[in-house]
Short mmCIF file of C-alpha atoms and ligand atoms in Angstrom, two decimals:
data_model
loop_
_atom_site.label_atom_id
_atom_site.label_comp_id
_atom_site.label_asym_id
_atom_site.label_seq_id
_atom_site.Cartn_x
_atom_site.Cartn_y
_atom_site.Cartn_z
CA UNK E 1161 -44.05 16.53 -15.54
CA UNK E 1162 -42.09 14.30 -17.88
CA UNK E 1163 -39.12 16.60 -17.73
CA UNK E 1164 -39.05 16.60 -13.96
CA UNK E 1165 -39.28 12.82 -13.83
CA UNK E 1166 -36.36 12.45 -16.25
CA UNK E 1167 -34.28 14.91 -14.32
CA UNK E 1168 -34.77 13.14 -11.05
CA UNK E 1169 -33.82 9.79 -12.63
CA UNK E 1170 -30.60 11.32 -13.91
CA UNK E 1171 -29.83 12.81 -10.54
CA UNK E 1172 -30.38 9.45 -8.89
CA UNK E 1173 -28.01 7.76 -11.33
CA UNK E 1174 -25.35 10.37 -10.60
CA UNK E 1175 -25.91 9.97 -6.86
CA UNK E 1176 -25.50 6.21 -7.24
CA UNK E 1177 -22.24 6.68 -9.10
CA UNK E 1178 -20.98 9.13 -6.52
CA UNK E 1179 -21.95 6.84 -3.68
CA UNK E 1180 -20.08 4.00 -5.38
CA UNK E 1181 -17.02 6.25 -5.73
CA UNK E 1182 -17.13 6.95 -1.98
CA UNK E 1183 -17.43 3.22 -1.18
CA UNK E 1184 -14.42 2.48 -3.40
CA UNK E 1185 -12.36 5.49 -2.22
CA UNK E 1186 -12.10 6.11 -5.96
CA UNK E 1187 -9.37 8.67 -6.77
CA UNK E 1188 -10.90 9.24 -10.23
CA UNK E 1189 -13.79 11.09 -8.52
CA UNK E 1190 -11.63 12.87 -6.03
CA UNK E 1191 -11.90 16.28 -7.62
CA UNK E 1192 -15.41 15.80 -9.01
CA UNK E 1193 -17.39 16.55 -5.86
CA UNK E 1194 -17.29 16.64 -2.07
CA UNK E 1195 -19.77 15.12 0.32
CA UNK E 1196 -21.01 16.36 3.67
CA UNK E 1197 -21.67 13.96 6.53
CA UNK E 1198 -24.73 15.14 8.46
CA UNK E 1199 -23.81 13.24 11.62
CA UNK E 1200 -20.34 14.81 11.97
CA UNK E 1201 -20.80 18.11 10.11
CA UNK E 1202 -17.66 17.64 8.02
CA UNK E 1203 -17.15 17.37 4.29
CA UNK E 1204 -14.74 14.99 2.55
CA UNK E 1205 -13.45 13.83 -0.78
CA UNK E 1206 -13.94 10.31 -2.12
CA UNK E 1207 -10.41 9.29 -1.17
CA UNK E 1208 -10.99 10.01 2.55
CA UNK E 1209 -10.11 7.00 4.67
CA UNK E 1210 -12.03 8.31 7.63
CA UNK E 1211 -14.78 6.49 9.47
CA UNK E 1212 -17.38 4.59 7.46
CA UNK E 1213 -20.47 6.60 6.52
CA UNK E 1214 -24.05 5.63 5.78
CA UNK E 1215 -25.56 6.79 2.56
CA UNK E 1216 -28.61 8.25 4.27
CA UNK E 1217 -26.35 10.60 6.23
CA UNK E 1218 -24.51 12.15 3.32
CA UNK E 1219 -25.17 15.05 1.01
CA UNK E 1220 -23.30 15.71 -2.27
CA UNK E 1221 -21.88 19.05 -3.35
CA UNK E 1222 -20.35 20.00 -6.70
CA UNK E 1223 -18.27 22.71 -5.09
CA UNK E 1224 -16.52 23.15 -1.76
CA UNK E 1225 -18.18 26.56 -1.42
CA UNK E 1226 -21.60 24.89 -1.45
CA UNK E 1227 -20.61 22.50 1.31
CA UNK E 1228 -19.39 25.43 3.39
CA UNK E 1229 -22.51 27.43 2.67
CA UNK E 1230 -24.52 24.48 3.97
CA UNK E 1231 -22.59 24.70 7.25
CA UNK E 1232 -20.06 21.89 6.83
CA UNK E 1233 -16.44 22.07 8.01
CA UNK E 1234 -13.49 20.57 6.07
CA UNK E 1235 -12.48 17.09 7.26
CA UNK E 1236 -9.18 17.13 9.18
CA UNK E 1237 -8.16 13.78 7.74
CA UNK E 1238 -8.57 14.25 3.97
CA UNK E 1239 -8.22 18.07 4.04
CA UNK E 1240 -10.56 18.57 1.06
CA UNK E 1241 -9.62 22.25 0.64
CA UNK E 1242 -6.05 21.41 -0.32
CA UNK E 1243 -7.03 19.26 -3.26
CA UNK E 1244 -7.51 15.56 -2.78
CA UNK E 1245 -4.71 13.50 -1.21
CA UNK E 1246 -4.35 11.61 -4.47
CA UNK E 1247 -3.75 14.83 -6.42
CA UNK E 1248 -1.32 15.96 -3.73
CA UNK E 1249 0.58 12.67 -3.95
CA UNK E 1250 0.71 12.87 -7.76
CA UNK E 1251 2.04 16.41 -7.45
CA UNK E 1252 4.77 15.35 -5.00
CA UNK E 1253 5.80 12.39 -7.16
CA UNK E 1254 5.90 14.50 -10.32
CA UNK E 1255 8.14 17.09 -8.68
CA UNK E 1256 10.47 14.42 -7.31
CA UNK E 1257 10.72 12.60 -10.65
CA UNK E 1258 11.53 15.89 -12.39
CA UNK E 1259 14.30 16.55 -9.86
CA UNK E 1260 15.70 13.05 -10.24
CA UNK E 1261 15.64 13.30 -14.03
CA UNK E 1262 17.30 16.70 -13.91
CA UNK E 1263 20.27 15.42 -11.87
CA UNK E 1264 21.42 12.26 -13.66
CA UNK E 1265 24.90 12.36 -12.14
CA UNK E 1266 23.88 12.06 -8.54
CA UNK E 1267 21.48 9.91 -6.60
CA UNK E 1268 19.59 12.40 -4.47
CA UNK E 1269 18.64 11.05 -1.06
CA UNK E 1270 15.02 10.92 0.02
CA UNK E 1271 15.83 13.60 2.60
CA UNK E 1272 17.30 15.89 -0.06
CA UNK E 1273 14.35 15.38 -2.41
CA UNK E 1274 11.83 15.94 0.36
CA UNK E 1275 13.59 19.14 1.40
CA UNK E 1276 13.54 20.49 -2.17
CA UNK E 1277 9.83 19.82 -2.52
CA UNK E 1278 8.93 20.92 0.98
CA UNK E 1279 7.35 17.73 2.32
CA UNK E 1280 8.44 15.24 5.00
CA UNK E 1281 10.53 12.18 4.09
CA UNK E 1282 7.60 10.03 5.12
CA UNK E 1283 5.14 11.88 2.87
CA UNK E 1284 7.53 11.55 -0.06
CA UNK E 1285 8.00 7.80 0.43
CA UNK E 1286 4.30 7.28 0.92
CA UNK E 1287 3.37 9.24 -2.20
CA UNK E 1288 5.76 7.13 -4.26
CA UNK E 1289 4.39 3.96 -2.82
CA UNK E 1290 0.77 4.92 -3.45
CA UNK E 1291 1.24 6.36 -6.94
CA UNK E 1292 4.10 4.29 -8.40
CA UNK E 1293 4.46 1.33 -6.05
CA UNK E 1294 8.23 1.87 -5.83
CA UNK E 1295 10.60 3.99 -3.74
CA UNK E 1296 12.22 7.23 -5.02
CA UNK E 1297 15.51 5.33 -4.97
CA UNK E 1298 14.12 2.58 -7.16
CA UNK E 1299 12.79 5.17 -9.58
CA UNK E 1300 16.21 6.83 -9.78
CA UNK E 1301 17.96 3.47 -10.23
CA UNK E 1302 15.55 2.51 -12.94
CA UNK E 1303 16.00 5.76 -14.85
CA UNK E 1304 19.75 5.35 -14.64
CA UNK E 1305 19.55 1.81 -15.91
CA UNK E 1306 17.32 2.97 -18.79
CA UNK E 1307 19.86 5.65 -19.75
CA UNK E 1308 22.60 3.05 -19.69
CA UNK E 1309 20.66 0.63 -21.89
CA UNK E 1310 19.74 3.43 -24.31
CA UNK E 1311 23.37 4.43 -24.62
CA UNK E 1312 24.50 0.89 -25.32
CA UNK E 1313 21.71 0.44 -27.84
CA UNK E 1314 22.76 3.66 -29.52
CA UNK E 1315 26.22 2.30 -30.09
CA UNK E 1316 28.20 3.55 -27.09
CA UNK E 1317 30.65 1.09 -25.62
CA UNK E 1318 29.77 -0.16 -22.17
CA UNK E 1319 32.41 1.84 -20.31
CA UNK E 1320 31.39 5.20 -21.72
CA UNK E 1321 27.71 4.30 -21.40
CA UNK E 1322 28.36 3.64 -17.71
CA UNK E 1323 29.87 7.06 -17.24
CA UNK E 1324 27.24 8.82 -19.36
CA UNK E 1325 24.44 7.33 -17.35
CA UNK E 1326 25.97 8.35 -14.04
CA UNK E 1327 27.59 5.16 -12.84
CA UNK E 1328 30.98 5.77 -11.29
CA UNK E 1329 32.33 2.32 -11.99
CA UNK E 1330 31.07 -0.88 -13.54
CA UNK E 1331 30.74 -2.60 -10.18
CA UNK E 1332 28.16 -0.06 -9.08
CA UNK E 1333 25.92 -1.06 -11.93
CA UNK E 1334 25.76 -4.58 -10.61
CA UNK E 1335 25.31 -3.37 -7.07
CA UNK E 1336 22.41 -1.19 -7.99
CA UNK E 1337 20.63 -3.58 -10.32
CA UNK E 1338 20.75 -6.00 -7.42
CA UNK E 1339 19.55 -3.39 -4.96
CA UNK E 1340 16.66 -2.68 -7.26
CA UNK E 1341 15.37 -6.22 -6.92
CA UNK E 1342 15.40 -6.23 -3.13
CA UNK E 1343 15.69 -9.75 -1.82
CA UNK E 1344 16.44 -11.73 -4.96
CA UNK E 1345 14.31 -14.78 -5.68
CA UNK E 1346 17.54 -16.80 -5.56
CA UNK E 1347 18.41 -15.52 -2.11
CA UNK E 1348 14.93 -16.22 -0.92
CA UNK E 1349 14.97 -19.75 -2.31
CA UNK E 1350 18.28 -20.36 -0.58
CA UNK E 1351 16.81 -19.63 2.82
CA UNK E 1352 17.75 -15.98 2.90
CA UNK E 1353 21.48 -16.56 2.43
CA UNK E 1354 23.39 -13.29 2.37
CA UNK E 1355 20.66 -11.12 3.79
CA UNK E 1356 20.30 -9.68 7.28
CA UNK E 1357 16.97 -9.70 9.00
CA UNK E 1358 16.15 -7.70 12.08
CA UNK E 1359 13.10 -8.51 14.10
CA UNK E 1360 11.24 -7.50 17.21
CA UNK E 1361 8.39 -8.98 19.19
CA UNK E 1362 5.88 -6.67 20.86
CA UNK E 1363 2.52 -6.97 22.57
CA UNK E 1364 -0.70 -6.52 20.64
CA UNK E 1365 -4.41 -6.99 21.22
CA UNK E 1366 -4.15 -10.16 19.11
CA UNK E 1367 -1.25 -11.73 20.99
CA UNK E 1368 2.51 -11.47 20.65
CA UNK E 1369 3.39 -9.72 17.40
CA UNK E 1370 6.58 -10.37 15.45
CA UNK E 1371 7.72 -7.90 12.83
CA UNK E 1372 10.81 -8.81 10.78
CA UNK E 1373 12.46 -6.73 8.10
CA UNK E 1374 15.40 -6.48 5.75
CA UNK E 1375 16.91 -3.12 4.89
CA UNK E 1376 14.31 -2.89 2.09
CA UNK E 1377 11.13 -3.47 4.01
CA UNK E 1378 9.03 -5.67 6.23
CA UNK E 1379 9.46 -9.32 5.21
CA UNK E 1380 7.34 -11.06 7.82
CA UNK E 1381 4.51 -10.31 10.21
CA UNK E 1382 3.28 -12.99 12.55
CA UNK E 1383 1.14 -13.42 15.65
CA UNK E 1384 1.24 -16.16 18.26
CA UNK E 1385 0.64 -16.72 21.95
CA UNK E 1386 4.33 -17.08 22.79
CA UNK E 1387 7.62 -15.66 21.56
CA UNK E 1388 9.35 -18.97 21.06
CA UNK E 1389 7.05 -20.28 18.35
CA UNK E 1390 7.36 -16.93 16.55
CA UNK E 1391 11.16 -17.16 16.57
CA UNK E 1392 11.19 -20.82 15.53
CA UNK E 1393 8.90 -20.08 12.58
CA UNK E 1394 11.07 -17.13 11.51
CA UNK E 1395 14.20 -19.28 11.56
CA UNK E 1396 12.38 -21.92 9.54
CA UNK E 1397 11.36 -19.37 6.92
CA UNK E 1398 14.86 -17.85 6.56
CA UNK E 1399 17.24 -20.47 7.98
CA UNK E 1400 20.38 -18.99 6.41
CA UNK E 1401 19.72 -15.30 6.90
CA UNK E 1402 21.65 -13.40 9.50
CA UNK E 1403 19.05 -12.70 12.16
CA UNK E 1404 19.22 -10.16 14.95
CA UNK E 1405 16.62 -9.36 17.56
CA UNK E 1406 17.04 -5.64 17.26
CA UNK E 1407 14.11 -3.30 16.88
CA UNK E 1408 16.31 -0.25 16.29
CA UNK E 1409 16.50 -0.26 12.48
CA UNK E 1410 12.82 -1.22 12.22
CA UNK E 1411 11.28 1.05 14.82
CA UNK E 1412 9.29 3.15 12.36
CA UNK E 1413 7.87 0.08 10.60
CA UNK E 1414 7.13 -1.73 13.86
CA UNK E 1415 5.13 1.22 15.03
CA UNK E 1416 3.06 1.25 11.84
CA UNK E 1417 2.43 -2.51 11.96
CA UNK E 1418 1.54 -2.37 15.67
CA UNK E 1419 -0.97 0.39 15.02
CA UNK E 1420 -2.57 -1.54 12.16
CA UNK E 1421 -2.75 -4.69 14.29
CA UNK E 1422 -4.27 -2.64 17.12
CA UNK E 1423 -7.07 -1.73 14.76
CA UNK E 1424 -6.42 1.89 14.01
CA UNK E 1425 -8.84 2.71 11.24
CA UNK E 1426 -6.65 4.74 8.94
CA UNK E 1427 -4.36 4.69 5.97
CA UNK E 1428 -1.17 4.64 8.06
CA UNK E 1429 0.10 1.44 6.49
CA UNK E 1430 0.28 2.81 2.94
CA UNK E 1431 3.83 4.05 3.53
CA UNK E 1432 5.04 0.71 4.83
CA UNK E 1433 7.62 -0.87 2.50
CA UNK E 1434 7.25 -4.62 2.10
CA UNK E 1435 10.10 -6.89 1.04
CA UNK E 1436 8.18 -10.01 0.22
CA UNK E 1437 8.76 -12.60 -2.44
CA UNK E 1438 6.10 -14.57 -4.17
CA UNK E 1439 5.18 -15.87 -7.56
CA UNK E 1440 3.58 -13.42 -9.98
CA UNK E 1441 0.25 -15.06 -9.21
CA UNK E 1442 0.65 -14.73 -5.44
CA UNK E 1443 1.64 -11.10 -5.77
CA UNK E 1444 -1.47 -10.38 -7.85
CA UNK E 1445 -3.61 -12.00 -5.17
CA UNK E 1446 -1.90 -10.01 -2.40
CA UNK E 1447 -2.41 -6.78 -4.33
CA UNK E 1448 -6.09 -7.64 -4.77
CA UNK E 1449 -6.37 -8.19 -1.01
CA UNK E 1450 -5.07 -4.70 -0.33
CA UNK E 1451 -7.95 -3.29 -2.37
CA UNK E 1452 -10.64 -4.80 -0.11
CA UNK E 1453 -11.95 -1.89 1.97
CA UNK E 1454 -11.99 -2.18 5.72
CA UNK E 1455 -15.34 -3.43 6.97
CA UNK E 1456 -15.95 -5.52 3.86
CA UNK E 1457 -15.19 -9.08 2.86
CA UNK E 1458 -14.74 -10.89 -0.44
CA UNK E 1459 -14.98 -14.55 -1.28
CA UNK E 1460 -12.08 -16.53 -2.66
CA UNK E 1461 -13.88 -16.74 -6.01
CA UNK E 1462 -14.44 -12.97 -6.12
CA UNK E 1463 -10.70 -12.46 -5.72
CA UNK E 1464 -10.09 -15.03 -8.45
CA UNK E 1465 -12.38 -13.02 -10.71
CA UNK E 1466 -10.79 -9.76 -9.65
CA UNK E 1467 -7.37 -10.92 -10.87
CA UNK E 1468 -8.84 -12.25 -14.10
CA UNK E 1469 -8.57 -15.97 -13.29
CA UNK E 1470 -12.09 -16.91 -12.29
CA UNK E 1471 -11.35 -20.62 -12.09
CA UNK E 1472 -8.38 -20.23 -9.75
CA UNK E 1473 -10.36 -20.16 -6.49
CA UNK E 1474 -8.28 -22.84 -4.82
CA UNK E 1475 -4.99 -21.24 -5.88
CA UNK E 1476 -6.28 -17.94 -4.46
CA UNK E 1477 -6.97 -19.62 -1.12
CA UNK E 1478 -3.43 -21.04 -1.16
CA UNK E 1479 -1.93 -17.65 -1.95
CA UNK E 1480 -3.91 -16.15 0.96
CA UNK E 1481 -2.45 -18.83 3.21
CA UNK E 1482 1.08 -17.94 2.08
CA UNK E 1483 0.66 -14.21 2.71
CA UNK E 1484 3.87 -13.28 4.60
CA UNK E 1485 2.51 -10.01 5.97
CA UNK E 1486 -0.99 -10.70 7.27
CA UNK E 1487 -3.22 -7.95 8.72
CA UNK E 1488 -1.31 -5.32 6.70
CA UNK E 1489 -2.18 -7.35 3.60
CA UNK E 1490 -5.69 -8.17 4.78
CA UNK E 1491 -6.15 -11.82 3.82
CA UNK E 1492 -8.53 -12.04 6.80
CA UNK E 1493 -11.10 -10.20 4.64
CA UNK E 1494 -11.49 -13.21 2.35
CA UNK E 1495 -14.20 -15.69 3.35
CA UNK E 1496 -15.96 -18.68 1.88
CA UNK E 1497 -18.85 -18.36 -0.55
CA UNK E 1498 -21.18 -20.17 1.87
CA UNK E 1499 -20.52 -17.51 4.49
CA UNK E 1500 -18.04 -19.63 6.45
CA UNK E 1501 -14.95 -17.81 7.63
CA UNK E 1502 -12.53 -20.09 5.77
CA UNK E 1503 -9.02 -20.70 7.01
CA UNK E 1504 -6.48 -18.35 8.53
CA UNK E 1505 -2.80 -18.99 9.05
CA UNK E 1506 -2.87 -17.08 12.35
CA UNK E 1507 -5.84 -18.98 13.72
CA UNK E 1508 -9.55 -18.69 13.08
CA UNK E 1509 -10.16 -16.81 16.35
CA UNK E 1510 -7.88 -14.00 15.24
CA UNK E 1511 -9.65 -13.85 11.89
CA UNK E 1512 -12.99 -13.56 13.67
CA UNK E 1513 -11.66 -10.84 15.98
CA UNK E 1514 -10.21 -8.85 13.09
CA UNK E 1515 -13.42 -9.01 11.08
CA UNK E 1516 -15.76 -8.18 13.94
CA UNK E 1517 -13.51 -5.29 14.96
CA UNK E 1518 -13.78 -3.93 11.41
CA UNK E 1519 -17.54 -4.28 11.53
CA UNK E 1520 -17.59 -6.89 8.78
CA UNK E 1521 -19.49 -9.49 10.80
CA UNK E 1522 -23.03 -8.30 11.27
ZN1 ZN O 2173 -12.38 13.25 5.11
#
């Protein structure tokens, strides 16, 4: 009797841990088990970003074969039979980094890398973003810069270090170290001087949607009832940037943003490059916001704790207000401790709509 009781307690603790891993989309548990969803008949890994599930409807399996034997089909979204998406992304990134490191004299394009590995350009970019938080190009630039610094440290003169590390001429070093930074803080402070911004305004369920981007990524997302106020606010934010209303160069990003704003419950935005500037503190807050799962909310003080500055509640609220790419960086998921919605730069009605659409307002 005692033995059975102990065993069932252990099993419960494991089930609790597994359930928590599902709630957190925890990649650490991705290969540890799969779970079947009784209501849909499919089985998934922890990293699946599919529809929300209730604990009472799921069943855990140590092995895929057990899930199949119990009559479940593999989920089409997370494709559990091919290894978890996190493992797949790690695999893609590892292969690409090896290729980049093996060809120090050339900067392989994303297309060339993707072709070598046998994935799409989009999958390659997205894997880099998810696993490393940088683009393949940035990785290559960084490795090149490291080789250059190593060479100089090891006593090479600058000119030969430049050639050894794959730079054709000294000017390219400066070009690429600049490119690596994206929009420099200096440029940003000076109103976007020297940068070109393209933007487009499209319809969305939340009003007129402006998406603006540099050649590095989306730099602003905004919603309003009319186009004019969107354009005025964009000019105010980057008064000296060259601005063109041209959706062409941004079309892929606009589509992703529009789908996120339309409420598509998926992970489509993970491949979206952002070119936003903020203080180190603001960036930590924005990163914390991206970790809040859809359908859930956090309070400003929980975010403050999450980034290790539990007393910085007010600064967190300010950083949320300064978020240049709302909806994609879900600052709408942060509410007040007393249950009040708190503020929202795009209007409290939009915040309410976003949260109720995500099922976070019960
Ligand atoms: Zn799934």
